[in-house]
Short mmCIF file of C-alpha atoms in Angstrom, two decimals:
data_model
loop_
_atom_site.label_atom_id
_atom_site.label_comp_id
_atom_site.label_asym_id
_atom_site.label_seq_id
_atom_site.Cartn_x
_atom_site.Cartn_y
_atom_site.Cartn_z
CA UNK A 1 -11.33 2.80 -6.88
CA UNK A 2 -8.73 0.21 -7.51
CA UNK A 3 -10.84 -1.01 -10.15
CA UNK A 4 -11.74 2.66 -11.52
CA UNK A 5 -7.97 3.35 -11.94
CA UNK A 6 -6.85 0.50 -13.71
CA UNK A 7 -10.20 1.18 -16.08
CA UNK A 8 -9.23 4.57 -16.78
CA UNK A 9 -5.70 3.45 -17.43
CA UNK A 10 -6.70 0.94 -19.54
CA UNK A 11 -8.67 3.66 -21.78
CA UNK A 12 -6.09 5.96 -22.01
CA UNK A 13 -3.58 2.76 -23.81
CA UNK A 14 -2.03 1.14 -20.55
CA UNK A 15 -1.94 -2.68 -20.56
CA UNK A 16 -2.80 -4.43 -17.04
CA UNK A 17 -1.79 -7.39 -16.22
CA UNK A 18 -3.29 -9.04 -13.00
CA UNK A 19 -1.79 -11.69 -11.55
CA UNK A 20 1.55 -11.77 -13.23
CA UNK A 21 4.79 -11.69 -11.46
CA UNK A 22 7.87 -10.20 -12.13
CA UNK A 23 10.59 -13.10 -12.06
CA UNK A 24 13.81 -11.70 -13.02
CA UNK A 25 14.91 -8.45 -14.87
CA UNK A 26 16.26 -8.27 -17.98
CA UNK A 27 19.84 -6.99 -18.75
CA UNK A 28 21.74 -5.21 -21.47
CA UNK A 29 24.81 -7.11 -22.05
CA UNK A 30 26.99 -3.67 -22.77
CA UNK A 31 25.88 -1.06 -19.81
CA UNK A 32 23.99 -3.65 -17.68
CA UNK A 33 20.85 -1.55 -17.17
CA UNK A 34 17.90 -3.06 -16.70
CA UNK A 35 15.93 -2.80 -20.14
CA UNK A 36 12.60 -4.91 -19.18
CA UNK A 37 11.42 -7.81 -16.91
CA UNK A 38 10.46 -11.31 -17.24
CA UNK A 39 6.77 -12.27 -15.92
CA UNK A 40 4.99 -15.04 -15.04
CA UNK A 41 1.19 -15.52 -15.64
CA UNK A 42 0.17 -16.84 -11.90
CA UNK A 43 -2.74 -18.75 -12.93
CA UNK A 44 -1.68 -19.97 -16.57
CA UNK A 45 2.09 -20.61 -15.71
CA UNK A 46 2.79 -19.03 -19.40
CA UNK A 47 5.87 -16.73 -18.94
CA UNK A 48 7.03 -14.05 -21.32
CA UNK A 49 9.21 -10.80 -21.76
CA UNK A 50 7.94 -6.86 -21.07
CA UNK A 51 10.97 -4.47 -22.68
CA UNK A 52 10.87 -0.81 -21.48
CA UNK A 53 12.58 2.53 -22.13
CA UNK A 54 11.93 3.40 -18.21
CA UNK A 55 11.14 0.98 -15.27
CA UNK A 56 9.16 2.01 -12.00
CA UNK A 57 8.69 -0.14 -9.07
CA UNK A 58 5.47 0.67 -7.28
CA UNK A 59 5.07 -2.39 -4.94
CA UNK A 60 4.22 -1.04 -2.06
CA UNK A 61 5.36 -2.70 0.94
CA UNK A 62 6.76 -5.68 -1.43
CA UNK A 63 9.02 -3.24 -3.10
CA UNK A 64 12.48 -4.30 -1.86
CA UNK A 65 11.42 -7.77 -3.09
CA UNK A 66 11.16 -6.42 -6.74
CA UNK A 67 14.42 -4.38 -6.16
CA UNK A 68 16.56 -7.69 -5.24
CA UNK A 69 15.93 -8.51 -8.88
CA UNK A 70 16.92 -5.44 -10.57
CA UNK A 71 20.69 -7.00 -9.39
CA UNK A 72 22.61 -9.26 -11.45
CA UNK A 73 22.96 -12.85 -9.94
CA UNK A 74 24.88 -12.52 -6.37
CA UNK A 75 24.06 -8.57 -6.49
CA UNK A 76 22.15 -7.09 -3.41
CA UNK A 77 20.48 -3.83 -3.40
CA UNK A 78 20.26 -1.97 0.17
CA UNK A 79 16.76 -2.13 2.35
CA UNK A 80 14.42 0.80 1.36
CA UNK A 81 10.62 -0.30 2.86
CA UNK A 82 9.97 -0.83 6.29
CA UNK A 83 6.55 -2.91 6.99
CA UNK A 84 3.78 -1.94 9.12
CA UNK A 85 0.81 -3.70 9.35
CA UNK A 86 -2.33 -2.16 10.35
CA UNK A 87 -5.81 -3.97 11.36
CA UNK A 88 -10.04 -2.74 11.44
CA UNK A 89 -13.09 -3.93 12.36
CA UNK A 90 -16.25 -2.90 11.07
CA UNK A 91 -19.29 -2.79 13.92
CA UNK A 92 -22.93 -2.50 13.41
CA UNK A 93 -24.47 1.18 13.36
CA UNK A 94 -25.93 1.88 15.85
CA UNK A 95 -22.24 1.79 17.94
CA UNK A 96 -22.31 5.25 16.93
CA UNK A 97 -24.30 8.74 15.60
CA UNK A 98 -24.84 8.83 12.14
CA UNK A 99 -22.86 12.03 11.18
CA UNK A 100 -20.34 11.60 14.07
CA UNK A 101 -17.08 9.97 14.58
CA UNK A 102 -14.49 10.06 16.83
CA UNK A 103 -10.35 9.97 16.94
CA UNK A 104 -8.86 9.19 19.88
CA UNK A 105 -4.76 10.25 20.42
CA UNK A 106 -4.20 8.29 23.35
CA UNK A 107 -5.18 4.51 23.85
CA UNK A 108 -4.36 2.37 26.32
CA UNK A 109 -0.96 1.73 24.58
CA UNK A 110 -0.18 5.01 23.05
CA UNK A 111 -1.21 4.61 19.60
CA UNK A 112 -4.39 6.31 18.14
CA UNK A 113 -8.16 5.07 17.37
CA UNK A 114 -10.37 6.28 15.12
CA UNK A 115 -14.04 5.27 15.30
CA UNK A 116 -16.09 6.60 12.51
CA UNK A 117 -19.60 5.84 10.65
CA UNK A 118 -19.21 4.45 7.30
CA UNK A 119 -21.56 3.20 4.78
CA UNK A 120 -24.78 2.31 7.54
CA UNK A 121 -21.95 0.75 9.91
CA UNK A 122 -18.95 2.08 12.03
CA UNK A 123 -15.61 1.53 11.22
CA UNK A 124 -12.60 1.17 13.99
CA UNK A 125 -8.89 1.10 13.56
CA UNK A 126 -6.12 0.85 13.28
CA UNK A 127 -3.44 -1.17 15.39
CA UNK A 128 0.54 -0.57 13.97
CA UNK A 129 2.59 -3.15 13.99
CA UNK A 130 6.35 -3.43 12.46
CA UNK A 131 6.27 -7.19 10.51
CA UNK A 132 7.27 -8.11 6.73
CA UNK A 133 3.85 -8.09 4.46
CA UNK A 134 2.12 -10.90 3.62
CA UNK A 135 0.17 -11.97 0.56
CA UNK A 136 -2.74 -13.44 2.01
CA UNK A 137 -2.81 -11.23 5.22
CA UNK A 138 -5.70 -11.62 7.94
CA UNK A 139 -6.32 -9.45 10.85
CA UNK A 140 -4.54 -11.23 14.38
CA UNK A 141 -7.65 -12.27 17.13
CA UNK A 142 -5.21 -10.28 19.61
CA UNK A 143 -5.39 -7.27 17.52
CA UNK A 144 -9.40 -7.62 16.93
CA UNK A 145 -9.81 -8.16 20.49
CA UNK A 146 -7.64 -5.00 21.70
CA UNK A 147 -10.03 -2.49 19.51
CA UNK A 148 -13.07 -4.23 21.04
CA UNK A 149 -11.89 -3.12 24.38
CA UNK A 150 -10.67 -0.07 23.09
CA UNK A 151 -13.63 0.92 21.69
CA UNK A 152 -15.85 0.69 25.48
CA UNK A 153 -14.34 3.27 26.53
CA UNK A 154 -16.42 5.72 24.40
CA UNK A 155 -19.73 3.60 24.77
CA UNK A 156 -22.46 3.55 27.67
CA UNK A 157 -21.51 1.21 30.48
CA UNK A 158 -24.67 -1.00 29.17
CA UNK A 159 -23.19 -1.82 26.51
CA UNK A 160 -21.04 -4.34 25.66
CA UNK A 161 -18.87 -5.10 22.18
CA UNK A 162 -18.90 -8.71 21.40
CA UNK A 163 -16.97 -10.72 19.21
CA UNK A 164 -20.31 -11.47 17.37
CA UNK A 165 -20.72 -7.58 17.00
CA UNK A 166 -17.84 -7.62 14.49
CA UNK A 167 -19.29 -7.58 11.00
CA UNK A 168 -15.83 -7.65 9.12
CA UNK A 169 -12.49 -7.06 9.74
CA UNK A 170 -9.23 -6.73 7.43
CA UNK A 171 -5.42 -5.99 7.76
CA UNK A 172 -3.00 -3.96 5.33
CA UNK A 173 0.59 -2.86 5.27
CA UNK A 174 1.62 0.85 4.87
CA UNK A 175 5.29 0.83 3.08
CA UNK A 176 7.38 3.12 5.70
CA UNK A 177 10.17 4.08 2.92
CA UNK A 178 13.55 5.55 3.16
CA UNK A 179 15.75 6.58 0.00
CA UNK A 180 18.48 3.67 0.08
CA UNK A 181 20.59 5.90 -2.10
CA UNK A 182 20.46 9.30 0.12
CA UNK A 183 23.16 10.56 2.40
CA UNK A 184 23.28 7.75 5.80
CA UNK A 185 21.08 8.84 8.30
CA UNK A 186 18.04 9.40 6.80
CA UNK A 187 14.64 8.87 7.91
CA UNK A 188 11.78 6.50 6.85
CA UNK A 189 9.01 8.34 6.11
CA UNK A 190 4.79 8.06 5.53
CA UNK A 191 5.27 10.22 2.51
CA UNK A 192 6.68 8.86 -0.58
CA UNK A 193 9.99 8.58 -1.63
CA UNK A 194 11.44 8.27 -5.47
CA UNK A 195 14.73 6.80 -5.88
CA UNK A 196 16.78 5.88 -9.25
CA UNK A 197 19.43 2.93 -9.01
CA UNK A 198 22.11 4.51 -10.86
CA UNK A 199 23.81 0.99 -11.56
CA UNK A 200 20.78 -0.53 -12.98
CA UNK A 201 18.72 2.83 -13.79
CA UNK A 202 15.11 1.21 -12.19
CA UNK A 203 13.03 4.28 -10.11
CA UNK A 204 10.88 2.94 -7.96
CA UNK A 205 8.42 4.92 -5.62
CA UNK A 206 7.24 3.66 -1.81
CA UNK A 207 5.34 5.23 0.96
CA UNK A 208 3.01 7.63 1.25
CA UNK A 209 -0.89 7.31 1.53
CA UNK A 210 -3.89 5.75 -0.82
CA UNK A 211 -5.13 9.26 -0.18
CA UNK A 212 -2.17 10.75 -2.27
CA UNK A 213 -2.22 8.22 -5.18
CA UNK A 214 -2.46 10.59 -8.18
CA UNK A 215 0.32 13.18 -6.29
CA UNK A 216 2.66 9.97 -6.33
CA UNK A 217 1.95 9.23 -9.68
CA UNK A 218 2.49 12.86 -10.95
CA UNK A 219 6.09 13.35 -8.87
CA UNK A 220 7.58 9.91 -10.17
CA UNK A 221 6.28 10.33 -14.11
CA UNK A 222 7.89 13.98 -13.69
CA UNK A 223 10.98 12.59 -12.39
CA UNK A 224 11.38 9.54 -14.61
CA UNK A 225 10.26 11.42 -17.97
CA UNK A 226 11.69 14.93 -17.26
CA UNK A 227 11.12 18.16 -18.83
CA UNK A 228 10.92 17.18 -22.46
CA UNK A 229 7.79 15.06 -21.85
CA UNK A 230 5.70 17.77 -20.43
CA UNK A 231 4.10 17.87 -17.11
CA UNK A 232 1.83 14.62 -15.80
CA UNK A 233 -1.68 15.38 -16.57
CA UNK A 234 -3.25 13.49 -14.35
CA UNK A 235 -5.15 16.03 -12.26
CA UNK A 236 -7.48 16.75 -15.43
CA UNK A 237 -8.66 13.26 -16.17
CA UNK A 238 -11.24 11.67 -14.29
CA UNK A 239 -11.75 8.14 -13.35
CA UNK A 240 -13.99 5.88 -15.22
CA UNK A 241 -17.54 6.37 -14.38
CA UNK A 242 -16.66 9.82 -13.34
#
């Protein structure tokens, strides 16, 4: 789906730049607003500048790292995102019926766990641990072992989950977001948050879920562009290959 989204954006005129890192903001000398970004191609090492009328940070759990670059040297931004990692494992398909899944709301440590048939196999997840995001995440072995032990409660007593049964495992981060420009006492949210820094003019969007990516895109574009540009039409656009 990620590739389909990128191809669909390219078809509409977007410039897709993978392995490109924002290294700093470009500031207007008079207003102090951010009018562009300095970037580096992490493969070739080439550096270049990108200018834009509006700048949106959509960096997931790395959003605050991006936001730190929207302040001039010495400036700071209040944190907006708390990272929470979750691991998943994939087991052989014979561990679950072909068309039946299970959701346990009360595991041994109080978290929930799903156990679902997926692509001929069984997917199991997820863990939940507050921690900083990593660029190349690996699922901790203790989390893999916890999921293996937990799912045995749903199985026949003579069916054990062995480490060799784990076909694959991965770990990702959920960005739990709060609006740093809102009044004190705001709560972190699993829904998305959109906020504009009044000093830099940069807007960020964080939080939300993978399943709400169209809604997130619609909300942030409508907020940044305003009524004069019309409303976002993402719901009328099929993804590439659809």
